[in-house]
Amino acid sequence: MDGQTVGRSDGRPGSSDVPRGAAAPAVDPGKAVLTIRPSDRPTVVVIQTAFLGDVVLTTPLLAALAAMHGPVDVVTTPAAAALIETHPAVGAVIRYDKRGADRGLRGVWRLSRRLRASGYLRAYLPHRSWRSAALARLAAIGERVGFADSPAAATYTRRVVRPTGGHEVERLLALAGGAGTGVAPPVRIEPTVDDQADAEAWLGEHGVGPGFVALAPGSIWATKRWPGYGELAASLDRPIVIVGGRDDARLAGEVIAAAPGRAHSAAGQLGLRASAALLARAAVLVTNDSAPLHLATAVGTPVVAVFGPTVPGFGFGPRGPRDRVVEHPSLACRPCSAHGPQVCPLGHHRCMREISVEAVAAAVEAVTGVEA
Ligand code: SF4
């Protein structure tokens, strides 16, 4: 899963651990109502410190666990905290800056002491890492539930067979015993009223009205970036808004240059939830196999997803009724890695370069119902 950052990396609001506040679920993806078991205090902690998109795809698991145990606390990265701290299934978000202030053994030890003091009875470990396993073990959490194929599986008290196929959402839900016979909880993000206002203000300031097309041209894995976003923007007769992080400024500049006056960049200008609120107002998002795909899904916006070195069969593709996937029709080297390499090992990058602008534009038109 791509860890591309979307929006501002400071993840407003706040920089300390933030319990779920009085966030208003102003975006309704039109999905299932969440049932949460009443609870005096969280007894369950979920340790999920993977990439942003993975954290978004973990929200159905959080909802399923909350239905069984009451609101769950979540250990996650500072960047991802904003995505889940307003989710109704979440009690408190515990920020773990594993590559910064909390890196190394000292950080693991410090956080494990804190988790131990909270007295959790059970830890769920969707991220198959030694670090997550060590945190739960050192915190002396009695029941530790993770996947049997994790390198750290020997440290778990309950090992769950990870489904080999299907979507990542269902694979993660297996930790909670699967989706059962009922409706699986939706992938969901809850922008606050302030997030909604930020998105509205940004669109107003840039004169962008309804019906705009959002583009997410970035990815931290270079081979997952489709190079046709500028040409696509030029071909579409609609307002364009580019979403992404600060690192996507160059890509955003190329799109703006291709559609001057019609394309505007929100990359790095909005927080993650405000970016999601902005996406909720788009007619469609065109994206690579990266985090924005899941953000759009979480707010009910259809996507056109361009896949190159990876394939939807890995379990991270879109699957909404209006979503479209555009990929090379026949290329024996696809897929070539789980994430997509930084450089094409064959040197030609045909998996992306040979996806035509016309094919992507046709998918946009199919989603929006607009003729060329
Ligand atoms: S080897 Fe094939 S799938 Fe991998 S990056 Fe190159 S063209 Fe794409």
Coordinates of C-alpha atoms and ligand atoms in Angstrom, one line a residue:
M1 CA 0.0 0.0 0.0
D2 CA 1.2 3.4 -0.9
G3 CA 2.1 5.8 1.9
Q4 CA 1.7 8.9 -0.1
T5 CA 0.8 11.8 2.1
V6 CA -2.3 13.8 1.2
G7 CA -2.8 17.3 2.5
R8 CA -0.9 18.9 5.2
S9 CA 1.4 16.6 7.1
D10 CA 0.8 18.2 10.5
G11 CA -2.6 16.4 10.8
R12 CA -4.6 19.0 12.6
P13 CA -5.9 19.4 15.1
G14 CA -3.4 19.4 17.9
S15 CA 0.0 17.8 18.3
S16 CA -0.6 15.7 21.4
D17 CA -2.6 12.6 21.8
V18 CA -6.2 13.6 21.3
P19 CA -9.2 11.7 22.6
R20 CA -12.2 11.7 20.2
G21 CA -13.7 15.1 20.4
A22 CA -17.0 16.5 19.5
A23 CA -16.5 16.0 15.9
A24 CA -19.6 16.2 13.7
P25 CA -19.8 13.5 11.1
A26 CA -20.6 16.0 8.4
V27 CA -19.7 13.6 5.5
D28 CA -22.0 10.7 5.1
P29 CA -20.8 8.2 2.7
G30 CA -24.3 6.7 2.8
K31 CA -23.2 3.5 4.4
A32 CA -24.0 1.3 7.3
V33 CA -24.8 2.8 10.8
L34 CA -22.1 1.9 13.3
T35 CA -23.1 0.1 16.4
I36 CA -20.7 0.5 19.4
R37 CA -20.9 -1.5 22.5
P38 CA -21.1 0.7 25.6
S39 CA -18.0 0.6 27.7
D40 CA -16.6 2.4 30.8
R41 CA -13.1 2.5 29.4
P42 CA -11.3 1.0 26.4
T43 CA -10.0 -2.4 27.1
V44 CA -8.7 -3.0 23.6
V45 CA -5.9 -1.3 21.8
V46 CA -5.2 -1.6 18.1
I47 CA -1.6 -1.0 17.0
Q48 CA -1.6 0.1 13.4
T49 CA 1.5 2.1 12.4
A50 CA 1.5 1.3 8.6
F51 CA 1.0 3.8 5.8
L52 CA -1.9 6.2 5.6
G53 CA -3.9 4.1 3.2
D54 CA -3.6 1.0 5.4
V55 CA -4.8 3.0 8.3
V56 CA -7.9 4.1 6.4
L57 CA -8.6 0.5 5.4
T58 CA -8.3 -0.5 9.0
T59 CA -11.4 1.6 9.9
P60 CA -13.9 -1.3 9.3
L61 CA -11.8 -3.4 11.7
L62 CA -12.0 -0.7 14.3
A63 CA -15.8 -0.5 13.9
A64 CA -16.1 -4.3 14.2
L65 CA -14.0 -4.3 17.3
A66 CA -16.0 -1.4 18.8
A67 CA -19.2 -3.3 18.2
M68 CA -17.8 -6.2 20.3
H69 CA -15.8 -4.4 23.0
G70 CA -16.7 -0.7 23.0
P71 CA -14.6 2.1 21.6
V72 CA -11.0 1.0 21.0
D73 CA -7.8 3.0 21.5
V74 CA -5.4 3.1 18.6
V75 CA -1.6 3.5 18.4
T76 CA -0.7 5.0 15.0
T77 CA 1.7 7.4 13.4
P78 CA 1.4 11.2 13.9
A79 CA 0.5 11.6 10.2
A80 CA -2.3 9.0 10.4
A81 CA -3.8 10.2 13.7
A82 CA -6.0 12.8 12.1
L83 CA -7.6 10.2 9.9
I84 CA -9.0 8.2 12.8
E85 CA -9.2 10.4 15.9
T86 CA -12.8 11.5 14.9
H87 CA -14.0 8.0 14.1
P88 CA -16.8 7.0 16.4
A89 CA -15.2 3.6 17.0
V90 CA -12.1 5.2 18.4
G91 CA -11.6 6.1 22.1
A92 CA -8.2 7.8 22.0
V93 CA -5.4 8.0 19.5
I94 CA -1.9 7.4 20.8
R95 CA 0.7 8.9 18.5
Y96 CA 3.8 6.8 18.0
D97 CA 6.5 8.7 16.0
K98 CA 8.4 5.6 15.1
R99 CA 10.7 7.4 12.7
G100 CA 11.1 10.5 14.8
A101 CA 10.9 11.3 18.4
D102 CA 10.0 7.7 19.4
R103 CA 12.4 5.8 17.1
G104 CA 14.5 3.0 18.4
L105 CA 14.3 0.7 21.4
R106 CA 14.0 3.6 23.8
G107 CA 10.8 4.7 22.0
V108 CA 9.4 1.2 22.0
W109 CA 10.2 0.9 25.7
R110 CA 8.7 4.3 26.6
L111 CA 5.4 3.6 24.8
S112 CA 5.1 0.1 26.1
R113 CA 5.3 1.5 29.7
R114 CA 2.5 3.8 28.8
L115 CA 0.4 1.1 27.3
R116 CA 1.0 -1.1 30.3
A117 CA -0.2 1.6 32.6
S118 CA -3.5 1.8 30.7
G119 CA -4.2 -1.8 31.6
Y120 CA -5.4 -3.0 28.2
L121 CA -6.8 -6.6 28.2
R122 CA -6.3 -7.2 24.5
A123 CA -4.2 -5.9 21.6
Y124 CA -5.0 -6.3 17.9
L125 CA -2.0 -6.2 15.6
P126 CA -3.0 -5.7 11.9
H127 CA 0.4 -4.5 11.0
R128 CA 2.7 -7.5 10.8
S129 CA 5.8 -5.9 12.3
W130 CA 8.2 -6.9 15.0
R131 CA 7.9 -3.4 16.4
S132 CA 4.1 -3.7 17.0
A133 CA 4.6 -7.1 18.5
A134 CA 7.2 -5.9 20.8
L135 CA 5.0 -3.0 22.0
A136 CA 2.2 -5.3 22.9
R137 CA 4.4 -7.9 24.5
L138 CA 6.4 -5.4 26.6
A139 CA 3.1 -3.7 27.6
A140 CA 2.2 -7.0 29.2
I141 CA -1.2 -7.1 27.3
G142 CA -2.6 -10.5 28.1
E143 CA -4.2 -11.3 24.8
R144 CA -2.4 -10.4 21.6
V145 CA -4.1 -11.1 18.4
G146 CA -2.3 -11.0 15.1
F147 CA -1.9 -12.8 11.8
A148 CA -0.3 -16.2 11.7
D149 CA 2.0 -15.3 8.8
S150 CA 3.6 -12.4 10.7
P151 CA 7.3 -12.7 11.3
A152 CA 6.4 -12.0 15.0
A153 CA 3.6 -14.5 15.2
A154 CA 5.3 -16.5 17.9
T155 CA 4.8 -13.6 20.3
Y156 CA 1.0 -13.6 19.8
T157 CA -1.4 -15.4 22.1
R158 CA -3.9 -15.8 19.2
R159 CA -2.9 -16.3 15.6
V160 CA -5.4 -15.7 12.9
V161 CA -5.0 -17.1 9.4
R162 CA -4.7 -14.2 7.0
P163 CA -6.9 -14.8 4.0
T164 CA -4.8 -15.1 0.9
G165 CA -7.3 -13.4 -1.4
G166 CA -10.0 -10.8 -1.3
H167 CA -9.8 -7.2 -0.4
E168 CA -7.5 -5.9 2.4
V169 CA -10.6 -4.7 4.3
E170 CA -11.8 -8.3 4.6
R171 CA -8.4 -9.6 5.4
L172 CA -8.1 -7.1 8.2
L173 CA -11.6 -7.9 9.4
A174 CA -10.5 -11.5 9.8
L175 CA -8.7 -10.4 13.0
A176 CA -12.1 -9.7 14.5
G177 CA -13.5 -13.0 13.4
G178 CA -14.5 -11.8 9.9
A179 CA -17.4 -9.7 8.7
G180 CA -19.8 -12.6 9.6
T181 CA -23.1 -12.8 7.8
G182 CA -24.0 -9.1 8.3
V183 CA -22.9 -6.0 6.4
A184 CA -19.2 -5.3 6.9
P185 CA -18.6 -1.9 8.4
P186 CA -17.6 0.7 5.8
V187 CA -14.3 2.3 5.2
R188 CA -14.9 5.6 6.8
I189 CA -13.4 9.0 7.7
E190 CA -15.2 11.6 9.7
P191 CA -14.3 15.2 8.8
T192 CA -15.4 17.7 11.4
V193 CA -17.5 20.8 10.9
D194 CA -14.2 22.8 10.8
D195 CA -12.7 20.4 8.2
Q196 CA -15.8 20.9 6.1
A197 CA -15.5 24.7 6.5
D198 CA -11.8 24.6 5.5
A199 CA -12.7 22.6 2.3
E200 CA -15.5 25.0 1.5
A201 CA -13.4 28.0 2.1
W202 CA -10.6 26.7 -0.1
L203 CA -12.9 25.9 -2.9
G204 CA -14.5 29.4 -2.6
E205 CA -11.2 31.2 -2.5
H206 CA -10.2 29.4 -5.8
G207 CA -13.6 29.9 -7.5
V208 CA -14.1 26.1 -7.8
G209 CA -17.8 25.1 -8.0
P210 CA -19.5 21.8 -8.1
G211 CA -18.6 19.1 -10.6
F212 CA -14.9 19.5 -10.3
V213 CA -12.5 16.6 -11.0
A214 CA -9.9 15.8 -8.4
L215 CA -6.5 14.5 -9.4
A216 CA -3.9 12.8 -7.2
P217 CA -0.8 12.5 -9.4
G218 CA 1.6 11.6 -6.6
S219 CA 2.9 8.4 -5.0
I220 CA 6.0 7.8 -2.9
W221 CA 6.8 4.9 -5.3
A222 CA 7.9 6.5 -8.6
T223 CA 6.7 3.7 -10.8
K224 CA 3.2 4.0 -9.5
R225 CA 2.9 7.5 -10.9
W226 CA 1.0 7.7 -14.1
P227 CA 2.7 10.4 -16.2
G228 CA -0.5 11.6 -18.0
Y229 CA -2.2 13.8 -15.5
G230 CA -1.2 17.1 -17.2
E231 CA -2.5 15.9 -20.5
L232 CA -5.7 14.6 -18.9
A233 CA -6.3 17.9 -17.2
A234 CA -5.9 19.7 -20.5
S235 CA -8.5 17.3 -22.1
L236 CA -11.2 17.6 -19.5
D237 CA -13.7 20.4 -19.8
R238 CA -14.1 20.8 -16.0
P239 CA -12.5 22.5 -13.1
I240 CA -9.5 20.5 -11.7
V241 CA -8.3 20.3 -8.1
I242 CA -5.0 18.6 -7.4
V243 CA -4.7 16.9 -4.0
G244 CA -1.6 15.6 -2.4
G245 CA 1.1 16.5 0.0
R246 CA 3.8 19.2 0.0
D247 CA 6.1 16.7 -1.9
D248 CA 3.7 16.8 -4.8
A249 CA 4.2 20.4 -5.6
R250 CA 6.2 19.7 -8.8
L251 CA 3.6 17.3 -10.1
A252 CA 0.9 19.8 -9.3
G253 CA 2.7 22.5 -11.1
E254 CA 2.9 20.4 -14.2
V255 CA -0.9 19.9 -14.1
I256 CA -1.6 23.6 -13.5
A257 CA 0.7 24.5 -16.4
A258 CA -1.3 22.1 -18.7
A259 CA -4.7 23.6 -17.7
P260 CA -4.0 27.2 -16.7
G261 CA -6.9 29.0 -15.0
R262 CA -8.8 25.8 -14.7
A263 CA -6.5 23.6 -12.5
H264 CA -5.8 24.5 -8.9
S265 CA -3.5 22.8 -6.4
A266 CA -4.6 22.0 -2.9
A267 CA -1.5 19.8 -2.4
G268 CA -0.1 20.5 1.0
Q269 CA -2.6 23.2 1.8
L270 CA -5.3 21.3 3.7
G271 CA -5.2 18.9 6.6
L272 CA -6.0 15.2 5.9
R273 CA -9.6 15.4 7.0
A274 CA -10.2 18.7 5.2
S275 CA -8.7 17.0 2.1
A276 CA -11.2 14.2 2.5
A277 CA -13.9 16.8 2.9
L278 CA -12.8 18.4 -0.4
L279 CA -12.7 15.0 -2.1
A280 CA -16.3 14.4 -0.9
R281 CA -17.3 17.4 -3.0
A282 CA -15.6 16.1 -6.2
A283 CA -17.4 14.5 -9.0
V284 CA -14.6 11.9 -9.3
L285 CA -11.0 11.4 -8.2
V286 CA -8.4 10.2 -10.6
T287 CA -5.6 8.6 -8.7
N288 CA -2.8 6.1 -8.8
D289 CA -2.7 3.1 -6.5
S290 CA -2.1 5.3 -3.5
A291 CA -3.7 6.7 -0.3
P292 CA -6.1 9.2 -1.9
L293 CA -7.9 6.3 -3.5
H294 CA -8.9 5.1 0.0
L295 CA -9.6 8.6 1.2
A296 CA -12.1 9.1 -1.6
T297 CA -13.7 5.7 -0.9
A298 CA -14.0 6.7 2.8
V299 CA -16.1 9.8 1.9
G300 CA -18.2 8.1 -0.9
T301 CA -16.6 9.7 -3.9
P302 CA -16.1 7.5 -7.0
V303 CA -12.6 6.9 -8.3
V304 CA -10.8 6.2 -11.5
A305 CA -7.7 4.3 -10.4
V306 CA -4.7 3.9 -12.6
F307 CA -2.7 0.8 -11.8
G308 CA 0.8 0.2 -13.2
P309 CA 3.4 -2.1 -11.5
T310 CA 0.7 -3.3 -9.0
V311 CA -2.7 -4.8 -9.6
P312 CA -6.1 -4.6 -7.9
G313 CA -5.8 -8.3 -7.2
F314 CA -3.3 -7.4 -4.4
G315 CA -6.4 -6.3 -2.4
F316 CA -6.1 -2.5 -2.5
G317 CA -8.2 -1.7 -5.5
P318 CA -11.5 0.3 -5.6
R319 CA -14.7 -1.6 -5.6
G320 CA -17.5 0.9 -5.4
P321 CA -20.3 0.5 -8.0
R322 CA -19.1 3.6 -10.0
D323 CA -15.4 3.1 -9.6
R324 CA -13.2 2.3 -12.6
V325 CA -9.7 0.8 -12.9
V326 CA -7.5 1.6 -15.8
E327 CA -4.5 -0.6 -16.4
H328 CA -2.3 -1.9 -19.2
P329 CA -4.3 -4.6 -21.1
S330 CA -1.4 -7.0 -21.6
L331 CA 2.1 -6.7 -20.1
A332 CA 3.8 -9.9 -18.9
C333 CA 5.9 -8.1 -16.4
R334 CA 2.9 -6.9 -14.3
P335 CA 2.8 -6.9 -11.4
C336 CA 6.5 -6.6 -10.6
S337 CA 6.5 -5.9 -6.9
A338 CA 4.2 -5.6 -3.9
H339 CA 4.5 -1.8 -3.7
G340 CA 5.9 -0.7 -7.0
P341 CA 9.6 -0.1 -7.3
Q342 CA 11.2 3.3 -7.5
V343 CA 12.7 2.5 -10.8
C344 CA 11.3 0.1 -13.5
P345 CA 13.6 -2.9 -13.4
L346 CA 13.2 -3.3 -17.1
G347 CA 13.9 0.3 -17.8
H348 CA 10.9 1.1 -19.9
H349 CA 8.0 1.7 -17.5
R350 CA 5.5 0.6 -20.1
C351 CA 2.9 -0.3 -17.5
M352 CA 2.2 3.4 -17.0
R353 CA 3.6 5.1 -20.0
E354 CA 1.4 3.1 -22.4
I355 CA -1.8 3.9 -20.5
S356 CA -3.4 6.5 -22.8
V357 CA -5.0 9.8 -21.7
E358 CA -8.0 8.8 -23.8
A359 CA -8.5 5.6 -21.8
V360 CA -8.5 7.5 -18.5
A361 CA -10.6 10.3 -19.8
A362 CA -13.2 7.8 -21.0
A363 CA -13.3 6.3 -17.5
V364 CA -13.8 9.8 -16.1
E365 CA -16.7 10.3 -18.5
A366 CA -18.2 6.9 -17.7
V367 CA -18.2 7.9 -14.0
T368 CA -19.4 11.4 -14.4
G369 CA -21.8 10.7 -17.2
V370 CA -20.3 13.5 -19.3
E371 CA -19.6 13.1 -23.0
A372 CA -16.3 14.3 -24.5
Ligands
SF4_1 S1 8.8 -4.1 -14.8 FE1 6.8 -3.9 -15.8 S2 5.3 -3.7 -14.2 FE2 7.3 -3.3 -13.3 S3 7.6 -1.0 -13.4 FE3 8.5 -2.0 -15.3 S4 6.9 -1.9 -16.8 FE4 6.0 -1.6 -14.8

